[in-house]
Coordinates of C-alpha atoms and ligand atoms in Angstrom, one line a residue:
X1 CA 148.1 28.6 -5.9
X2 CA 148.2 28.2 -2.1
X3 CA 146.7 25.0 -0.5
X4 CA 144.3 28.7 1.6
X5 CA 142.9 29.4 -1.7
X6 CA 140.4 26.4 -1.1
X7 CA 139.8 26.6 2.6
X8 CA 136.6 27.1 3.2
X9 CA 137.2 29.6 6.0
X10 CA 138.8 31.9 3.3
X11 CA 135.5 31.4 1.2
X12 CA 133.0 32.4 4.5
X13 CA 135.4 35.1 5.1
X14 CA 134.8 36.4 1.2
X15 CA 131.1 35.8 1.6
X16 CA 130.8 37.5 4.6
X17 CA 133.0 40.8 3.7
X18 CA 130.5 41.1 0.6
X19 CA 127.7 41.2 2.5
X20 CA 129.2 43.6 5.4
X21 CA 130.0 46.4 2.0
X22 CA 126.3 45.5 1.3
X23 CA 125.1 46.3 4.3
X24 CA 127.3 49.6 4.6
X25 CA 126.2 50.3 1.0
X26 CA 122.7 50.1 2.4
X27 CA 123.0 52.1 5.5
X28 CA 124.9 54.9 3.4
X29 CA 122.0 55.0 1.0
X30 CA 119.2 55.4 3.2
X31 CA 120.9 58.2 5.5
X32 CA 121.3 60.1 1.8
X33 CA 117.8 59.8 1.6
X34 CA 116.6 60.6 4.9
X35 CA 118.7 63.6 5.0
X36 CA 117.3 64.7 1.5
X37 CA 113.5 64.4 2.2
X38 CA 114.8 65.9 5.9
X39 CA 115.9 69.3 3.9
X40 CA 113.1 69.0 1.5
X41 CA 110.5 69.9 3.9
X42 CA 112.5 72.3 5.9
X43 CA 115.3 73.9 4.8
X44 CA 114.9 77.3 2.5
X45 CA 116.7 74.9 -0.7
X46 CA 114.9 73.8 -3.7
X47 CA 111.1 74.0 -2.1
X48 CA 111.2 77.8 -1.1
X49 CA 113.5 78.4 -4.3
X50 CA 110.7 77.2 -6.5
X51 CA 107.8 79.1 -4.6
X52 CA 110.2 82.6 -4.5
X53 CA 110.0 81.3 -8.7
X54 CA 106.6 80.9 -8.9
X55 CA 105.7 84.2 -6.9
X56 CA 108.3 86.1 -8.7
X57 CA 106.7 85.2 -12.3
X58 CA 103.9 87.3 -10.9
X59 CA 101.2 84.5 -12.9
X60 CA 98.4 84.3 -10.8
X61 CA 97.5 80.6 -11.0
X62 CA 100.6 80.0 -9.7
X63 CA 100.5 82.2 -7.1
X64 CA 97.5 80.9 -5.8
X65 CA 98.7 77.9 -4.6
X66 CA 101.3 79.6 -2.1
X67 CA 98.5 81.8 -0.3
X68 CA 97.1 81.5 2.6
X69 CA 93.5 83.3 3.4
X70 CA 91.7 82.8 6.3
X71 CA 88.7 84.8 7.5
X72 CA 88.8 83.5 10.8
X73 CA 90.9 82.6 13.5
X74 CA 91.8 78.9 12.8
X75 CA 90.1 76.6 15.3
X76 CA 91.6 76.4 18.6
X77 CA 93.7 79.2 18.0
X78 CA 93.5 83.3 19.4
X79 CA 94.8 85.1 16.7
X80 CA 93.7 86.0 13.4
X81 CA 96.3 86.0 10.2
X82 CA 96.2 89.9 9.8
X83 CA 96.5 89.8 6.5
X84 CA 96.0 87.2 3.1
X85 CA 99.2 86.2 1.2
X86 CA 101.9 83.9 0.6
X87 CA 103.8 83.8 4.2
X88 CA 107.0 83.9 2.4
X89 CA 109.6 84.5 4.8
X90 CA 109.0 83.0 7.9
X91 CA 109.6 82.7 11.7
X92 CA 113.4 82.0 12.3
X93 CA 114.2 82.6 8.8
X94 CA 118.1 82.9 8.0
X95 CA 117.4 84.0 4.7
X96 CA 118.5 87.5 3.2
X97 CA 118.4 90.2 4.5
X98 CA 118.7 87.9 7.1
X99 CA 121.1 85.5 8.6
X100 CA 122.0 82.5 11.2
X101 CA 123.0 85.3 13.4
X102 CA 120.4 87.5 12.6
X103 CA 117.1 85.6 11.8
X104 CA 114.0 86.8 11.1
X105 CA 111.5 88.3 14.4
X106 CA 108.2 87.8 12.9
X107 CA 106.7 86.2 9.7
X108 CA 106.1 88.5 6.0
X109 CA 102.6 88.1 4.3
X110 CA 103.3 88.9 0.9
X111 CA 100.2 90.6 -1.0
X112 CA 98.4 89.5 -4.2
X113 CA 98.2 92.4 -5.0
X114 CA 99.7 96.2 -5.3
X115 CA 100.3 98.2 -2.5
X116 CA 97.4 99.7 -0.7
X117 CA 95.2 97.2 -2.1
X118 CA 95.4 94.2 0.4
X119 CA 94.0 94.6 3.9
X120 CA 95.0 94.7 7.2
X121 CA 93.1 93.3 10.1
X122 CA 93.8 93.3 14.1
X123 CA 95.2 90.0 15.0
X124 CA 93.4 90.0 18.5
X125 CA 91.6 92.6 20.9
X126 CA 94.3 94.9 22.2
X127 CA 95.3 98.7 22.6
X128 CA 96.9 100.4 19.4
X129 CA 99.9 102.7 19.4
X130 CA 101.3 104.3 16.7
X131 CA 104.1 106.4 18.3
X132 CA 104.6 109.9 16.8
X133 CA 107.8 109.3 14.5
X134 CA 106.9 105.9 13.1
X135 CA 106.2 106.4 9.6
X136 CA 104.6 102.6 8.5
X137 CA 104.3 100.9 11.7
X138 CA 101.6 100.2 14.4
X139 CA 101.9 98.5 17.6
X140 CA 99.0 96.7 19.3
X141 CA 99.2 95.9 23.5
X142 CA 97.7 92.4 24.4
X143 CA 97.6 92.9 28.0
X144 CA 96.7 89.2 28.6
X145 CA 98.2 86.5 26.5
X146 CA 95.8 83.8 25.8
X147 CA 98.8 81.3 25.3
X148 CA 100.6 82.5 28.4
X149 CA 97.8 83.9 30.9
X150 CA 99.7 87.2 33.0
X151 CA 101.7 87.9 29.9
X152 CA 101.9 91.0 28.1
X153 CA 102.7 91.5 24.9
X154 CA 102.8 93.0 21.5
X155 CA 101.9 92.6 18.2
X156 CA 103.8 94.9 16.0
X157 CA 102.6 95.6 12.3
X158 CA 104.6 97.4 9.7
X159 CA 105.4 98.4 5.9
X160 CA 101.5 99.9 5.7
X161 CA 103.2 102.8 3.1
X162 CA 104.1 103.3 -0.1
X163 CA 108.1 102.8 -0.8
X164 CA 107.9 106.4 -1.9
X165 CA 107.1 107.7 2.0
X166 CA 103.5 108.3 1.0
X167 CA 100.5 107.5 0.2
X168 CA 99.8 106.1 4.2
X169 CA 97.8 102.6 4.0
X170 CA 97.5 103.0 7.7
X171 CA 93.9 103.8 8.5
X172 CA 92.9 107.1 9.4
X173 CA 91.5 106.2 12.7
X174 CA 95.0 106.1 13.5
X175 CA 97.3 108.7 12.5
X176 CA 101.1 109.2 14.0
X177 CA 100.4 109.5 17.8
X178 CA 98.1 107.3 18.4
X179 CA 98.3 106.0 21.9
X180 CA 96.2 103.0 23.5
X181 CA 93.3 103.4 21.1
X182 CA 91.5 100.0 21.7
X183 CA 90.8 97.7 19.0
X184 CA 89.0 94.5 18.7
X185 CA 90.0 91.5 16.5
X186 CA 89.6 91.5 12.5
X187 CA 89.2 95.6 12.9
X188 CA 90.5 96.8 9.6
X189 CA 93.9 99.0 10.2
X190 CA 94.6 99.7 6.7
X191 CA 96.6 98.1 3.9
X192 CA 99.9 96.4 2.8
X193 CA 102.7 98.5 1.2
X194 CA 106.6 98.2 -0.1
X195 CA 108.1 100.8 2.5
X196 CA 111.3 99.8 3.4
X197 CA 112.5 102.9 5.1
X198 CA 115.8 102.7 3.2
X199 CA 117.2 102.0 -0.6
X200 CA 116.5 98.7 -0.4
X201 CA 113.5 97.7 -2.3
X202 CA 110.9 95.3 -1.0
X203 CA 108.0 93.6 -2.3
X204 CA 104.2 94.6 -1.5
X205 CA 103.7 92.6 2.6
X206 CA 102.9 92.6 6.2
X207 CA 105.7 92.1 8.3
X208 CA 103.9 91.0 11.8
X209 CA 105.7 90.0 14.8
X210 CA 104.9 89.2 18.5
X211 CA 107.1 91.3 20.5
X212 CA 107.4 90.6 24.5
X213 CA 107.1 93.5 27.0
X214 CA 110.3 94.8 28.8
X215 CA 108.8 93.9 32.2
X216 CA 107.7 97.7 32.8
X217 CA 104.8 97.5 30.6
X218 CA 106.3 98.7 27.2
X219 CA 107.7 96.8 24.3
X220 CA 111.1 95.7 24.0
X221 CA 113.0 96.1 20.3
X222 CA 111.2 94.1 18.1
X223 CA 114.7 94.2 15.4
X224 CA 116.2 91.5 18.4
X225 CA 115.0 88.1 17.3
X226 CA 115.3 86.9 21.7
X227 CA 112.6 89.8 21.6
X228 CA 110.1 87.8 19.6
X229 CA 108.0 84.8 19.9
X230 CA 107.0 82.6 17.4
X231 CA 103.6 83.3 16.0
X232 CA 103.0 79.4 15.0
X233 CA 100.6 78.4 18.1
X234 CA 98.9 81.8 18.1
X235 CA 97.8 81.3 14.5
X236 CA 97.3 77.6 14.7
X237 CA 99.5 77.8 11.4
X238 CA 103.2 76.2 11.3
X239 CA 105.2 79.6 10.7
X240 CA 108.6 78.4 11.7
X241 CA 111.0 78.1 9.5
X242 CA 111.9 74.9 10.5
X243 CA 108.5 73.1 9.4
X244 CA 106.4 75.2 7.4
X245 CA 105.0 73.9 4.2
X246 CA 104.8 76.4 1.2
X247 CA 101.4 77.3 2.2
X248 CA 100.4 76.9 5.6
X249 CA 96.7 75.6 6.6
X250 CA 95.3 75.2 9.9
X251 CA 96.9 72.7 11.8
X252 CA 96.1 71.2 15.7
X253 CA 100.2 71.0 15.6
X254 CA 101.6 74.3 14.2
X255 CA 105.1 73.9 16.0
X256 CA 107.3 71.3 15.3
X257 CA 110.1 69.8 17.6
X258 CA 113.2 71.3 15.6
X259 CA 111.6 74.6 15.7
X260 CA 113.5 77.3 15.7
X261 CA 113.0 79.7 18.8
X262 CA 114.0 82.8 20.7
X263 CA 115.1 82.8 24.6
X264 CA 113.0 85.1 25.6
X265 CA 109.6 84.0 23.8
X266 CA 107.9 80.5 24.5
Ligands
ZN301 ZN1 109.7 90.8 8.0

């Protein structure tokens, strides 16, 4: 046994190494945590997981909790939410059929309910188009946009048709061709389907974007996500997928710092 064994230097320097792999311990252990409540609230893991569950199992208790109704524009906000459901796939989403390359333009209101059961409202006072060859979709011109005074812009509506191609939940006030047909807020335009315009099969919802205007005074492709803005502020409801809760309520902050934005929108 060496004569160092006993010097109390070597003792301090034991002591003091413990407490340094404490400390890292520590530090270690509380960035685990913060980075699991982080992804708890925001990422689509096991919180949207469980609510795709709970609306999948099609029990109406459980489903209730997920929805969001509201009969009127939240307070402080323009728009109204067009339609009642479970806002299940949301602003920015990466989530299939969507990706990090591809995310989602606009926010999907899933319906209660069967198709043409659940209605549709106008978000805000506007001028509606429904060109000639668009079979489920309506498009609504907000000349001034109460967020960004000057703006134009559009709000773009669609899936209002069975998945079989007919029956048309569009209202008959506005049949294929409809051009600048003004509208007011909460007017009803018809009611939720499951078209999907292909094979793939999709569940009874809205699909509503806010699409900005190409400069000339007509809407640019609402499939480009840098075409979109986030509907968060407009609704005064926290949409983005970076933030929302399961089922978003009225909130003074609807968009969060890490949202997830387009270019083009603001
Ligand atoms: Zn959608």
């Amino acid at each position: 046994m060496a004569y160092d064994d006993y010097s109390p230097f070597r003792r301090n320097r034991r002591r003091r190494t413990i407490v340094l792999i404490g400390l890292a311990l520590l530090v270690i252990a509380v960035g685990v945590l913060a980075f699991l409540r982080s992804r708890a609230g925001r990422e689509p893991g096991t919180t949207s997981l469980s609510d795709t569950a709970k609306w999948v199992s099609g029990d109406e208790e459980a489903r209730r909790e997920l929805i969001t109704t509201l009969t009127e524009p939240c307070p402080g906000a323009p728009f109204l939410l067009p339609s009642e459901g479970w806002i299940g796939l949301l602003y920015g989403d990466p989530r299939g059929p969507y990706s990090e390359n591809h995310r989602h333009q606009g926010i999907d209101i899933f319906s209660p309910t069967e198709a043409g059961v659940t209605p549709v409202y106008a978000a805000y006072d506007g001028y509606l188009t429904r060109e000639e060859y668009w079979t489920s979709a309506l498009i609504i011109r907000v000349p001034d946009d109460p967020l960004n005074p000057g703006r134009q812009i559009w709000l773009y509506y669609t899936h209002m048709v069975d998945k079989s191609g007919s029956p048309d939940f569009i209202d008959d006030a506005f049949p294929p061709g409809t051009y600048e047909k003004f509208v007011s807020q909460g007017t009803l335009l018809g009611y939720t389907g499951d078209y999907s315009g292909s094979a793939r099969t999709v569940w009874v919802h809205l699909h509503f974007s806010i699409v900005l205007d190409d400069g000339y005074g007509h809407y640019t492709n609402e499939l480009e996500f840098d075409n979109t803005v986030d509907p968060s502020r407009y609704l005064g409801l926290a949409v983005n997928v970076a933030c929302a809760p399961s089922a978003p309520a009225c909130t003074t902050t609807p968009l969060c710092e890490e949202a997830i934005l387009s270019d083009g929108g603001g």
